[in-house]
mmCIF file of C-alpha atoms and ligand atoms in Angstrom:
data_model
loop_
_atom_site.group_PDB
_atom_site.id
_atom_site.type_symbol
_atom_site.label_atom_id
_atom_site.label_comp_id
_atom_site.label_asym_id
_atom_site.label_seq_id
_atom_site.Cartn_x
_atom_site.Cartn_y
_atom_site.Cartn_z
ATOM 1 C CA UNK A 1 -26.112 -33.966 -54.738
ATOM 2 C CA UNK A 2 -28.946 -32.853 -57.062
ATOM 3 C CA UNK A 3 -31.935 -30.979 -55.570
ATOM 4 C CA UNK A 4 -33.979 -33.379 -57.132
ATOM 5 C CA UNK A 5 -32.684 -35.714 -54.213
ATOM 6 C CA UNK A 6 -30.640 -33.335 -51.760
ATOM 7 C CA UNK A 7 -30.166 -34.733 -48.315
ATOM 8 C CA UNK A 8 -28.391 -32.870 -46.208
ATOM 9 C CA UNK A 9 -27.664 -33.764 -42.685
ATOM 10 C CA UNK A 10 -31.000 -35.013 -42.656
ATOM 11 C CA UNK A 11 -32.394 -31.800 -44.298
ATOM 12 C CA UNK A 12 -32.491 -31.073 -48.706
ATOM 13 C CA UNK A 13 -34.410 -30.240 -51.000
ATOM 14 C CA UNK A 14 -36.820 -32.114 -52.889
ATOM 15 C CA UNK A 15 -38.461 -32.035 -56.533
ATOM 16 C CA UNK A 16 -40.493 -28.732 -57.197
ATOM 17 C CA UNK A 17 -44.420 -29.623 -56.842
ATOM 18 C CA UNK A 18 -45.133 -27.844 -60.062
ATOM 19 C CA UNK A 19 -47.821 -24.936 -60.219
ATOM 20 C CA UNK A 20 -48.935 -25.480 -56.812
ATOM 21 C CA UNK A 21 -50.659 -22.464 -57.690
ATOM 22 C CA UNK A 22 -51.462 -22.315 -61.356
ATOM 23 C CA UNK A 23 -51.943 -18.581 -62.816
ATOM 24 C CA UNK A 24 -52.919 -17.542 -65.849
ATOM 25 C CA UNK A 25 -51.156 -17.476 -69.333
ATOM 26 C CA UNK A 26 -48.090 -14.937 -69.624
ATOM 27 C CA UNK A 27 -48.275 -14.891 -65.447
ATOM 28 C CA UNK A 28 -44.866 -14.837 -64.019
ATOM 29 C CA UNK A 29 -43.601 -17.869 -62.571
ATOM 30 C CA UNK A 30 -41.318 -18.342 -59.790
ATOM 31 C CA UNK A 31 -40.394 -20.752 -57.616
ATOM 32 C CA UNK A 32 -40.573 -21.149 -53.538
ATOM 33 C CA UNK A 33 -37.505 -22.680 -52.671
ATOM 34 C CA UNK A 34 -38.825 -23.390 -48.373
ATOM 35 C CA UNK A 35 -35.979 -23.623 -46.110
ATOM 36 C CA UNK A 36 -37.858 -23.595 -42.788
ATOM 37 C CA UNK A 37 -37.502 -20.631 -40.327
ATOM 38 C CA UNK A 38 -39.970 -19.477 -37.849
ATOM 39 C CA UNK A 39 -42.172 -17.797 -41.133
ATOM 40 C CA UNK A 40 -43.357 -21.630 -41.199
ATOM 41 C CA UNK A 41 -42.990 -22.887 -37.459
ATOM 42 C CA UNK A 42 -45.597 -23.298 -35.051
ATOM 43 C CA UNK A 43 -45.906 -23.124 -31.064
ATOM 44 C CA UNK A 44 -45.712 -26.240 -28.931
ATOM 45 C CA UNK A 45 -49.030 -26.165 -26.794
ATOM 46 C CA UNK A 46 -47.387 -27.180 -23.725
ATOM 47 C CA UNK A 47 -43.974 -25.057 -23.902
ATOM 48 C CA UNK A 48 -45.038 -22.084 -26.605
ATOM 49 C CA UNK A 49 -41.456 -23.000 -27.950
ATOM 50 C CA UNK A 50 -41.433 -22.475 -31.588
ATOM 51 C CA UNK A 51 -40.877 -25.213 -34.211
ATOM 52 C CA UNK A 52 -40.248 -25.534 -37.708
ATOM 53 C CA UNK A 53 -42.937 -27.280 -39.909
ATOM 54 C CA UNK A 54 -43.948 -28.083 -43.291
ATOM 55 C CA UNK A 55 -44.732 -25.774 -46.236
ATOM 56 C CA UNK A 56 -48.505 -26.835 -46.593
ATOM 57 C CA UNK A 57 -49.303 -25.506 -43.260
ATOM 58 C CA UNK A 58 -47.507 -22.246 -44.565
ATOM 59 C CA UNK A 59 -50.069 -21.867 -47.390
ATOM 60 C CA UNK A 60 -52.668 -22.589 -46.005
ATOM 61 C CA UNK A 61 -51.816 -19.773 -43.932
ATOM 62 C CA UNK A 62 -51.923 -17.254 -46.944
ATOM 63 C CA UNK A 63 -54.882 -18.215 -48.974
ATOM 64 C CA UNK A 64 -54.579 -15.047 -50.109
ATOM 65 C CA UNK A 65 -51.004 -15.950 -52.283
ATOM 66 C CA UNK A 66 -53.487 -17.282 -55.072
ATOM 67 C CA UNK A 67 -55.176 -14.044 -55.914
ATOM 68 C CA UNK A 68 -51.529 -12.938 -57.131
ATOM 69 C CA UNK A 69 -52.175 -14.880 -60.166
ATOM 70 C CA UNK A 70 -48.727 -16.157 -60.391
ATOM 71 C CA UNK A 71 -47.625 -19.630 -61.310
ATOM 72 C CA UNK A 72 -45.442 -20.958 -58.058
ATOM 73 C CA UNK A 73 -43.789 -23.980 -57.873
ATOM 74 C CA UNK A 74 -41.982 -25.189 -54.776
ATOM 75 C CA UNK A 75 -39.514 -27.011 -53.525
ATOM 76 C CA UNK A 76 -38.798 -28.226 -49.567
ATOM 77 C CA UNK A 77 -36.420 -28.720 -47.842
ATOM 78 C CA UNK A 78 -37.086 -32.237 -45.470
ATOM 79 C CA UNK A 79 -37.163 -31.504 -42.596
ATOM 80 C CA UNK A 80 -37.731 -27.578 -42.432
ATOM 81 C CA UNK A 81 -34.812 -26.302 -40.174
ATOM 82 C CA UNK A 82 -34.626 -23.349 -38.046
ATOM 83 C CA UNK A 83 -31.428 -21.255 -39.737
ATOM 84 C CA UNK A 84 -29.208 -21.612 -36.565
ATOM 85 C CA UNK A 85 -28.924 -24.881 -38.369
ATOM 86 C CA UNK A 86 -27.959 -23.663 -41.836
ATOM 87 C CA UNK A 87 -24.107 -24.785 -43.301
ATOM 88 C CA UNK A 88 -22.575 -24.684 -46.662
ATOM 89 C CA UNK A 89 -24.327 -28.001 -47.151
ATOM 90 C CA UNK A 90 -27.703 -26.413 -47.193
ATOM 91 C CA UNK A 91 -26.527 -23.732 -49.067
ATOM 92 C CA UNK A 92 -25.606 -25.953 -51.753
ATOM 93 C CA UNK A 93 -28.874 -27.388 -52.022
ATOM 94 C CA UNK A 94 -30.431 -23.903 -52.413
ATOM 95 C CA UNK A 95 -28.184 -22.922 -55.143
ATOM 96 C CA UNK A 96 -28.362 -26.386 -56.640
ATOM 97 C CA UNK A 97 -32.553 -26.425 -56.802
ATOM 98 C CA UNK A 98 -32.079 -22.651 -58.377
ATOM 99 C CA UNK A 99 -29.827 -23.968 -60.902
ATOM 100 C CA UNK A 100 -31.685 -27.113 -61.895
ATOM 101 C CA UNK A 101 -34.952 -25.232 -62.352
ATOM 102 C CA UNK A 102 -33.204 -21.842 -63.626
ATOM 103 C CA UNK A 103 -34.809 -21.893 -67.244
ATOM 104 C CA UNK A 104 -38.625 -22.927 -66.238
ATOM 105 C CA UNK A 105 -38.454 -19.738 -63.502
ATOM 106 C CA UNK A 106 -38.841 -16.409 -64.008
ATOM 107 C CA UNK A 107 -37.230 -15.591 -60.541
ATOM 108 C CA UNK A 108 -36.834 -17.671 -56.591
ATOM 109 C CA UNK A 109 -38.017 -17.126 -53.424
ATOM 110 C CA UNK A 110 -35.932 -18.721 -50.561
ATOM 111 C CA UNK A 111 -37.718 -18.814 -47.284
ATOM 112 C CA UNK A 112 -35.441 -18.592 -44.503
ATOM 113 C CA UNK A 113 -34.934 -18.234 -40.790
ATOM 114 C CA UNK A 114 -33.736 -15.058 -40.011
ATOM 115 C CA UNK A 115 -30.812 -15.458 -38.101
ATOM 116 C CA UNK A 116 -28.368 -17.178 -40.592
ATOM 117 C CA UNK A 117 -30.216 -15.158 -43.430
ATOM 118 C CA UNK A 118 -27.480 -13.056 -44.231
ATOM 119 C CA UNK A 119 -24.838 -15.473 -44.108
ATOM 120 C CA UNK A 120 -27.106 -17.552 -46.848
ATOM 121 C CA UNK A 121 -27.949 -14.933 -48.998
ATOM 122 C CA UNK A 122 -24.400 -13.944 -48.931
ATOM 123 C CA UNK A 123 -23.139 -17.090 -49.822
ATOM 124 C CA UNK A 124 -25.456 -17.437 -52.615
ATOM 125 C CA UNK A 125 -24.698 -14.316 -54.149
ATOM 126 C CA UNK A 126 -20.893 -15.992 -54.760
ATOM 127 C CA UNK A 127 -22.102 -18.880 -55.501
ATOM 128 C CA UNK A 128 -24.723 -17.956 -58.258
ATOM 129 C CA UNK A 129 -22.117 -16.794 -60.977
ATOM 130 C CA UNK A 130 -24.020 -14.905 -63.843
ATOM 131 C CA UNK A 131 -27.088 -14.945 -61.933
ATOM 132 C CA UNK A 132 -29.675 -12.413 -64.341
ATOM 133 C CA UNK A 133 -32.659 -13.992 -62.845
ATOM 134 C CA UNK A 134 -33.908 -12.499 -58.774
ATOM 135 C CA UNK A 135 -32.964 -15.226 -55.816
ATOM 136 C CA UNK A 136 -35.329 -12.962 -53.519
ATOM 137 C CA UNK A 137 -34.380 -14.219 -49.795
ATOM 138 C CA UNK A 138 -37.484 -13.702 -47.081
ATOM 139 C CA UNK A 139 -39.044 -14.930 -43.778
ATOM 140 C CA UNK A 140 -40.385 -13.696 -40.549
ATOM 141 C CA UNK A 141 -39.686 -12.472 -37.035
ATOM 142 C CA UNK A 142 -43.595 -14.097 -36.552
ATOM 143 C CA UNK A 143 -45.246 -17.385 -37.548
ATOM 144 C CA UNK A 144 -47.719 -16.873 -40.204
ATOM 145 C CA UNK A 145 -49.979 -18.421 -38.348
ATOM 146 C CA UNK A 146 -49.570 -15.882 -35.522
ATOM 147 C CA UNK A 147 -53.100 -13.573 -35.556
ATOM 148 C CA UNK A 148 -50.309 -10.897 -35.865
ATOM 149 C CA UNK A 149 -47.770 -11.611 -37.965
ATOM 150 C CA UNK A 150 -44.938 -9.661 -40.805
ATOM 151 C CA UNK A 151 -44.494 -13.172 -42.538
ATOM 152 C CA UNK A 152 -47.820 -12.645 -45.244
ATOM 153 C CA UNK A 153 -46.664 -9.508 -45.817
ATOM 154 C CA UNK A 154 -42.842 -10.515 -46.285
ATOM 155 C CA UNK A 155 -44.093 -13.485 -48.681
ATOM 156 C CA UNK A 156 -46.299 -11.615 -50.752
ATOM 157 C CA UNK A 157 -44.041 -8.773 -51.173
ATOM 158 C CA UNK A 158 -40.838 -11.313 -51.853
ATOM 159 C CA UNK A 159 -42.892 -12.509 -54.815
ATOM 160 C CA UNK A 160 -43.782 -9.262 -56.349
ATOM 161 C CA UNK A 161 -40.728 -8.049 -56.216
ATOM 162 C CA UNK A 162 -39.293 -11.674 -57.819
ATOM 163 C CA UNK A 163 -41.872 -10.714 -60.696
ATOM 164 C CA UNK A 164 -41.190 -7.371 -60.836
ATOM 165 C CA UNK A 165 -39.217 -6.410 -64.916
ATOM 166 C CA UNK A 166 -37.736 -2.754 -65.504
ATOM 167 C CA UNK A 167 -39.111 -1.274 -68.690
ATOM 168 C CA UNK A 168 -37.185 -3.368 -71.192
ATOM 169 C CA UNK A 169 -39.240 -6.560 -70.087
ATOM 170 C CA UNK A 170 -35.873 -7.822 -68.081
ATOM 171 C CA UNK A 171 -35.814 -8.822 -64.302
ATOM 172 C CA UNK A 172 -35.976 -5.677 -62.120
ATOM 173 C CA UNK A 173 -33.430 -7.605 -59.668
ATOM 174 C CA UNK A 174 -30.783 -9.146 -61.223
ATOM 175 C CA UNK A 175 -29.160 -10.541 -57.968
ATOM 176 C CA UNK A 176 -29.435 -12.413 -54.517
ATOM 177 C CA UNK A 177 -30.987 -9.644 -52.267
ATOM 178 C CA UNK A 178 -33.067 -9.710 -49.189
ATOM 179 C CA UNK A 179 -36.727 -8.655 -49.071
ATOM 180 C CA UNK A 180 -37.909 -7.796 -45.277
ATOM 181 C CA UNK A 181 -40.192 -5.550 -43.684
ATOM 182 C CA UNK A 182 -40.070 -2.222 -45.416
ATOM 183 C CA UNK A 183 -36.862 -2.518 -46.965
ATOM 184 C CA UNK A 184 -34.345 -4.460 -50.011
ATOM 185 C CA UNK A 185 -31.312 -5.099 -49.453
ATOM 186 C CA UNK A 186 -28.230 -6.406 -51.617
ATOM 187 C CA UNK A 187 -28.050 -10.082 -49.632
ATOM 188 C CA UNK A 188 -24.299 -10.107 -49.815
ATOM 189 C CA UNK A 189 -24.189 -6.362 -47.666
ATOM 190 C CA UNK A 190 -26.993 -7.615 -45.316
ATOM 191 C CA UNK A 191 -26.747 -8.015 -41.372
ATOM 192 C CA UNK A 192 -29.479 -9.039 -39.332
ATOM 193 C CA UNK A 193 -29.523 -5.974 -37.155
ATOM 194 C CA UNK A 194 -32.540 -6.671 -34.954
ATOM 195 C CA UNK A 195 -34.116 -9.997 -33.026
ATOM 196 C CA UNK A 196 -37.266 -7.888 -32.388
ATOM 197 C CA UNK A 197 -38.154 -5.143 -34.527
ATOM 198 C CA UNK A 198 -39.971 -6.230 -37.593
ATOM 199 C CA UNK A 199 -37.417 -4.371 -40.248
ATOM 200 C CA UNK A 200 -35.009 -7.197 -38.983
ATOM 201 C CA UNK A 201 -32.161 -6.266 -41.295
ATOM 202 C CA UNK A 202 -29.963 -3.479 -42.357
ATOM 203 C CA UNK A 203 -27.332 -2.727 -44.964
ATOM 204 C CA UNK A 204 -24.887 -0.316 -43.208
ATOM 205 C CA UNK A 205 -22.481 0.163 -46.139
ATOM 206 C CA UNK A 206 -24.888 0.374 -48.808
ATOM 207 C CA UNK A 207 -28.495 2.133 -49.757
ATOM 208 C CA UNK A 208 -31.480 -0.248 -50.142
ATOM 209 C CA UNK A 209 -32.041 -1.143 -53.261
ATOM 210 C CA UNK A 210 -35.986 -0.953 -52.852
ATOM 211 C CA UNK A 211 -38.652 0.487 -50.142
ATOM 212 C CA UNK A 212 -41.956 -1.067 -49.841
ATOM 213 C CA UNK A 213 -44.315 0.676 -48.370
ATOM 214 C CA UNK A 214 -47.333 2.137 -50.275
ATOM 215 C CA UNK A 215 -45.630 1.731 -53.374
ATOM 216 C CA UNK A 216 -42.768 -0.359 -54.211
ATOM 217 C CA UNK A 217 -39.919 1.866 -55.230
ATOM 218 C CA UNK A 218 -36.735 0.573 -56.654
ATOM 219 C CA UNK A 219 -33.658 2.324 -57.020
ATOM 220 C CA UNK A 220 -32.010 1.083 -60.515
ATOM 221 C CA UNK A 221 -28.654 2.895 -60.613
ATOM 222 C CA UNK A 222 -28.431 1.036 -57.274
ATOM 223 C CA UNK A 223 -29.031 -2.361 -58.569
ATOM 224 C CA UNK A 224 -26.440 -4.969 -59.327
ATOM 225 C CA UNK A 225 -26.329 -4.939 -63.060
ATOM 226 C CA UNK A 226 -24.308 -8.458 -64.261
ATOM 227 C CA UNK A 227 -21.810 -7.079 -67.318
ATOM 228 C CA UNK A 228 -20.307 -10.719 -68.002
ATOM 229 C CA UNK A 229 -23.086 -12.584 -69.458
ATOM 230 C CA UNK A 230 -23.020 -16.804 -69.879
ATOM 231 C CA UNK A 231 -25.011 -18.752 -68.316
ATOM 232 C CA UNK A 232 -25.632 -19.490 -64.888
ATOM 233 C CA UNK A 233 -23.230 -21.383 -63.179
ATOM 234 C CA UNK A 234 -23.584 -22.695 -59.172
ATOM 235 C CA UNK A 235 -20.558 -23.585 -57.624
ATOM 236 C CA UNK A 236 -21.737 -25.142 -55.070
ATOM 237 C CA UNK A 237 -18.506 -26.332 -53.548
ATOM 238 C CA UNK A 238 -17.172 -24.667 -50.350
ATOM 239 C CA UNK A 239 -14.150 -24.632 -48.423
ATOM 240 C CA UNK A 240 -15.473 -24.243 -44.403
ATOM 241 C CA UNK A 241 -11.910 -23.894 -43.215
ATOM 242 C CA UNK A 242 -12.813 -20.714 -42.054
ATOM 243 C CA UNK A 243 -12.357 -19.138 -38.665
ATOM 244 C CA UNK A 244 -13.679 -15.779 -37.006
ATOM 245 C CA UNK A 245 -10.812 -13.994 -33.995
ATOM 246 C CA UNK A 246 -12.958 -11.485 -32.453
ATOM 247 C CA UNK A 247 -10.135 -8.647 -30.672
ATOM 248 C CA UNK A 248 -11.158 -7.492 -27.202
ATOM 249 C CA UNK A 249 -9.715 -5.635 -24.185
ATOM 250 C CA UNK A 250 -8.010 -7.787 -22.330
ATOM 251 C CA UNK A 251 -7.265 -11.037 -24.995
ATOM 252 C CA UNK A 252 -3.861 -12.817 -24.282
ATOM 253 C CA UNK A 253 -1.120 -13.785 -26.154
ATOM 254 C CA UNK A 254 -2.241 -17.354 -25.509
ATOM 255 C CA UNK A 255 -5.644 -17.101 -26.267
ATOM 256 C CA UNK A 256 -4.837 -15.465 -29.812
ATOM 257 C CA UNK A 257 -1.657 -18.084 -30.780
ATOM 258 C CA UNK A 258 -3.999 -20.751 -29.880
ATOM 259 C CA UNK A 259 -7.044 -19.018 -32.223
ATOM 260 C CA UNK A 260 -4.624 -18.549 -34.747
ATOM 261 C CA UNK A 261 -3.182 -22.184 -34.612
ATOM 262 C CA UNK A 262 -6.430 -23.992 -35.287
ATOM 263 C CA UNK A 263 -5.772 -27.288 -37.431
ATOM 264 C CA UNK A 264 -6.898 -26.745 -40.788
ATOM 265 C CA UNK A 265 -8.011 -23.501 -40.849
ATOM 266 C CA UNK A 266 -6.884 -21.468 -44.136
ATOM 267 C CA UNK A 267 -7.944 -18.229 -43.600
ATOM 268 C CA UNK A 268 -9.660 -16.066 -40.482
ATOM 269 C CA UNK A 269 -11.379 -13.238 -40.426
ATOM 270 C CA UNK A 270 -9.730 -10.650 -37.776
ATOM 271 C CA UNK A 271 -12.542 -9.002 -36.656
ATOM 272 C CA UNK A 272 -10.834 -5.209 -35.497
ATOM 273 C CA UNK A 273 -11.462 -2.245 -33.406
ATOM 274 C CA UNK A 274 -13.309 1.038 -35.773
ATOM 275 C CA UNK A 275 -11.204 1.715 -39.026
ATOM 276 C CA UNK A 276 -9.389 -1.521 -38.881
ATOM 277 C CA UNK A 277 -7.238 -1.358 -35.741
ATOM 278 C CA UNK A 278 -5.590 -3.692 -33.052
ATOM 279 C CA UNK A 279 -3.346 -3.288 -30.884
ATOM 280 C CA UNK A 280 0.330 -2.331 -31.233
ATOM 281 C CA UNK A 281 1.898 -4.374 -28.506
ATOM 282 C CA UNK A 282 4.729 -6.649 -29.899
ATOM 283 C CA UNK A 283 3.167 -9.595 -28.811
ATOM 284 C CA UNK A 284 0.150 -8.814 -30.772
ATOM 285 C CA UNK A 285 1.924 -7.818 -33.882
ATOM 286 C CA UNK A 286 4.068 -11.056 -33.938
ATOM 287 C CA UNK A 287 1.623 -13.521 -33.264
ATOM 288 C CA UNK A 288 -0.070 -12.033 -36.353
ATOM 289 C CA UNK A 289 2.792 -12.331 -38.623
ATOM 290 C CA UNK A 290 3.552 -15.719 -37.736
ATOM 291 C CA UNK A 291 0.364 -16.805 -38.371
ATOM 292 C CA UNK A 292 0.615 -14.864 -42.104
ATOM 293 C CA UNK A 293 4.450 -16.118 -42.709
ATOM 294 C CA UNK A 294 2.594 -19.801 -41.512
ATOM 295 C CA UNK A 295 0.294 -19.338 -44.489
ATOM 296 C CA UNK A 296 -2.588 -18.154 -43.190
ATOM 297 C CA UNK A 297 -4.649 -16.069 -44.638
ATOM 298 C CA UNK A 298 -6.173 -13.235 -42.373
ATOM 299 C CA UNK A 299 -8.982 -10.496 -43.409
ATOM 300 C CA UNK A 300 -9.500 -7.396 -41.472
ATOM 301 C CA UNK A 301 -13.480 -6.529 -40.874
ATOM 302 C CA UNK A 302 -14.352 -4.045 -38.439
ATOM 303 C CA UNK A 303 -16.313 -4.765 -35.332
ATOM 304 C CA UNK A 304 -18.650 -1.220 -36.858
ATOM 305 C CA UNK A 305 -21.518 -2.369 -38.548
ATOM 306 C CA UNK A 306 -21.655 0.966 -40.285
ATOM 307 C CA UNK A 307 -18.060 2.191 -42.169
ATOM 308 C CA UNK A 308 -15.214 -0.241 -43.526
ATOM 309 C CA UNK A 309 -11.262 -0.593 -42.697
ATOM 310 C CA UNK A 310 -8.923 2.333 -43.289
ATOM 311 C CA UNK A 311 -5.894 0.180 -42.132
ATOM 312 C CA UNK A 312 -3.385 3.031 -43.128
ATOM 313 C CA UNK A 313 -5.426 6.000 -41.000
ATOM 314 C CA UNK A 314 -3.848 5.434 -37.682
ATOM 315 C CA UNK A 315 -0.586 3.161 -36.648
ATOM 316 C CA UNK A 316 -2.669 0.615 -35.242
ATOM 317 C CA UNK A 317 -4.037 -0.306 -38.309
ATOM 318 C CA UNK A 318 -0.291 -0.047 -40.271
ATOM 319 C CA UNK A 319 1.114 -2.638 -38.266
ATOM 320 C CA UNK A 320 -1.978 -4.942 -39.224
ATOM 321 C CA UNK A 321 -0.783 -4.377 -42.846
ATOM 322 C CA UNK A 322 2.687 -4.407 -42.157
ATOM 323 C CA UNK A 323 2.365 -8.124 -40.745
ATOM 324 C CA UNK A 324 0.216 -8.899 -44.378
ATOM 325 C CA UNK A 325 -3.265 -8.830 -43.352
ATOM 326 C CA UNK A 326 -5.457 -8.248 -45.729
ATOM 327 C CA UNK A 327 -8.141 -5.356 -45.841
ATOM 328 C CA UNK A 328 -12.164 -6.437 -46.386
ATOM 329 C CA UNK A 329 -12.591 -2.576 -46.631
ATOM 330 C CA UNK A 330 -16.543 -2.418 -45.933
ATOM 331 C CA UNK A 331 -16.944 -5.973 -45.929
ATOM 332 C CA UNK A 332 -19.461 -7.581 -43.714
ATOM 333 C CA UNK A 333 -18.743 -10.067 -41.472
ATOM 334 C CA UNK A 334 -21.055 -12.410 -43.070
ATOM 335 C CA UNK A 335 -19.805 -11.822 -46.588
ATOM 336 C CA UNK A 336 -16.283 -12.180 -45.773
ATOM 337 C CA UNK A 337 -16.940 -15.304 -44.402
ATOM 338 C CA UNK A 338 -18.929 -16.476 -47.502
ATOM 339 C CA UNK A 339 -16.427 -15.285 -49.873
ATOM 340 C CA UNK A 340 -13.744 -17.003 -48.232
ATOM 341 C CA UNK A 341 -15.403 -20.008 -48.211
ATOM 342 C CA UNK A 342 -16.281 -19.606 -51.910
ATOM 343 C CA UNK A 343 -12.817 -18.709 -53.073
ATOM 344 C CA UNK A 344 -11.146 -21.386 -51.283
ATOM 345 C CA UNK A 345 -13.767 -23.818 -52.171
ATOM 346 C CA UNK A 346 -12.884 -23.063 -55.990
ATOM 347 C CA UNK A 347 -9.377 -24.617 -55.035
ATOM 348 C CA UNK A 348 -7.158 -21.219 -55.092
ATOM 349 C CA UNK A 349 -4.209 -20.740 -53.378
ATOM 350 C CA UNK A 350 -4.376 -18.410 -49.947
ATOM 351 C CA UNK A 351 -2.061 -15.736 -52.621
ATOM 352 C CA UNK A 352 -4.872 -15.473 -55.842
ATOM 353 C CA UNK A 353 -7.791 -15.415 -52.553
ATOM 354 C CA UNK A 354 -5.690 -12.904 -51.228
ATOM 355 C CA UNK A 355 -5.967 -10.910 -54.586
ATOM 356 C CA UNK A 356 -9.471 -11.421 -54.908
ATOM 357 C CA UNK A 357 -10.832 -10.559 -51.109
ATOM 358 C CA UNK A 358 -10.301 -7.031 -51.404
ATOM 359 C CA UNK A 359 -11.833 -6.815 -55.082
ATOM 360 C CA UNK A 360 -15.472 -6.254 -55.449
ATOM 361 C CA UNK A 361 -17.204 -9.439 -57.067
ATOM 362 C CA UNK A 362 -20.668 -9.277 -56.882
ATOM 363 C CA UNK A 363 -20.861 -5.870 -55.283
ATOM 364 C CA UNK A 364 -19.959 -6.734 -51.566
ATOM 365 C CA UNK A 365 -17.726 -4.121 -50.600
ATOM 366 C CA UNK A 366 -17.143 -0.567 -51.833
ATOM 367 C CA UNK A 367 -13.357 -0.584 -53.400
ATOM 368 C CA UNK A 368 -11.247 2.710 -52.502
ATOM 369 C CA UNK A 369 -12.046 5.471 -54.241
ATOM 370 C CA UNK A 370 -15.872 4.186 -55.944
ATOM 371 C CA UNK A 371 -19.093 5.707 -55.861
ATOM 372 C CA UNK A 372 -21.548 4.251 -54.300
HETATM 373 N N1 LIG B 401 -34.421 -19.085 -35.144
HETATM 374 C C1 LIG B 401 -35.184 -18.680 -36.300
HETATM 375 C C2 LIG B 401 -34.406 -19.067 -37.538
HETATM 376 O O1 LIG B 401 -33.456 -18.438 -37.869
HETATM 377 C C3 LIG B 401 -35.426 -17.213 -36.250
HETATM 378 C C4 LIG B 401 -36.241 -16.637 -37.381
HETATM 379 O O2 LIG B 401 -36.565 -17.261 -38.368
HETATM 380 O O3 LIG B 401 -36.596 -15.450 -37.270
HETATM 381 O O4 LIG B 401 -34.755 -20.046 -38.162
#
């Protein structure tokens, strides 16, 4: 599927309209890659439900984009979704349309819905290998159209940040991140931690790699910093045979087997009590095993937003290792999922994903023992 012609369960992206907005010579040029979200919806008059729409109605919300002086060229996707709707289909298309135009840009904006947001901008952080250019992810808890509204600010602040160089003249951000309210985020450590406040997201594991308030201040040492080199690749094929167990109180021996047994599902993420625990009863313990000795994969991610898996601190967490689960340390939910998807989806076997899960790649989780 090339983003020149991406259709995607009835949603892609098309062609970049190029310099929508002309700026001047030498001015930075990036590209609006519009996924939908409520930044762009409007209210049905009758029901005040909200609705995504097209990206022309977004500008012309923020005639104020032009006196950037940037170049910024666009691409849509058709129709504009809300992200509840997002898959690895979509996600393709993003990474696709950043490829394809890679060279002509100096960085990417993806407007987005919030709620998938971090699962996107996770998965695009895998996906992007050798990424050296900023894939700045934004949108809105309000419609830009709304007489009050955080989606101008978002915008305009996702842009300068996507044009923003560090004193040698390269790309301040040099990886998939997530610009909202006052804060940047690495995408790929993100969790939407709010449905209300406007500073929607939060990255419990690791400092923000920017604040925006008066001033926008970046923290380099911070910053993902690519060593490899090569060019960009986008692999934009992904492996969905990936399931979430969520452990509570009270969950039967049934209930799990039957989780665990899911048809075609390679690997699940075993989402655990505080460091990385579950419980000890035999039952438990077994049914885990099996599912491992079956050739399953399983990753243990704490229910905590804010700490990682210690699975050798207390007994409960032993037995999860004992029974070869594997540890996602400080992973987030969302990541692990993404990663998963992106590891299987490069055709490994559940033993060399195994390997990799616990390994930082593009500075998703903190591995024992390194500084933050
Ligand atoms: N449901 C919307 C979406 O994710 C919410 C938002 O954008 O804030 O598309």
């Amino acid at each position: 599927m090339s983003p020149n012609s991406a259709h995607t369960q009835g949603s892609g992206a098309t062609s970049p309209r190029e310099a929508e907005l002309p700026g001047g010579p030498g001015a930075p040029r990036l590209l609006i890659i519009y996924t939908g979200g409520t930044i762009g919806m409007v209210r049905d008059p009758k029901t005040g439900a909200l609705a995504p729409f097209d990206f022309d109605h977004l500008l012309d919300n923020v005639p104020r984009l032009a006196r950037l002086g940037y170049s910024l060229g666009r691409v849509q996707f058709h129709p504009a979704i809300d992200s509840s709707n997002m898959s690895p289909t979509h996600w393709a298309a993003i990474a696709q349309a950043i490829e394809a135009n890679y060279a002509r840009y100096d960085g990417f904006v993806v407007l987005h819905g919030t709620d998938t947001m971090a699962y996107t901008a996770s998965a695009l952080s895998f996906m992007l290998e050798n990424l050296e250019k900023p894939v700045i992810v934004t949108g809105s808890q309000l419609p830009i159209s709304d007489i009050r509204e955080d989606g101008t600010t978002n915008l305009i602040t996702a842009l300068q940040i996507a044009a923003a160089k560090d004193d040698d003249g390269k790309p301040m951000v040099r990886e998939v991140a997530i610009s909202f309210g006052d804060t940047l985020v690495r995408g790929n450590r993100a969790t939407k931690a709010s449905s209300t406040e406007f500073g929607a997201f939060q990255s419990f594991n690791y400092p923000a790699l920017a604040t925006m308030n008066l001033h926008i201040r970046f923290r380099e040492e911070l910053l993902w910093r690519p060593s490899a080199g090569g060019a960009l690749t986008a692999h934009t094929t992904l492996d969905p045979a990936v399931s979430v167990v969520f452990l509570h109180p009270g969950i039967t021996e049934g209930s799990l087997r039957a989780q665990l047994a899911e048809p075609g599902v390679k690997a699940f993420v075993l989402r655990t009590y505080g460091a990385g625990n579950a419980p000890t009863t035999p039952w438990f313990t077994s049914a885990i095993a099996d599912a491992v000795r079956g050739g399953r994969l399983i990753v243990n991610v704490t229910q905590c937003p804010d700490g990682g898996v210690e699975e050798t601190r207390y007994d409960t967490g032993d037995a999860l290792a004992e029974a070869g689960v594997v540890s996602g340390y400080d992973l987030t939910c969302e990541a692990a999922i993404a990663k998963l998807m992106y590891l299987f989806g490069k055709g490994l076997s559940a033993s060399e994903v195994a390997r990799l899960m616990p390994r930082s790649l593009r500075g998703e989780l903190t591995e024992p023992g390194a500084d933050l």
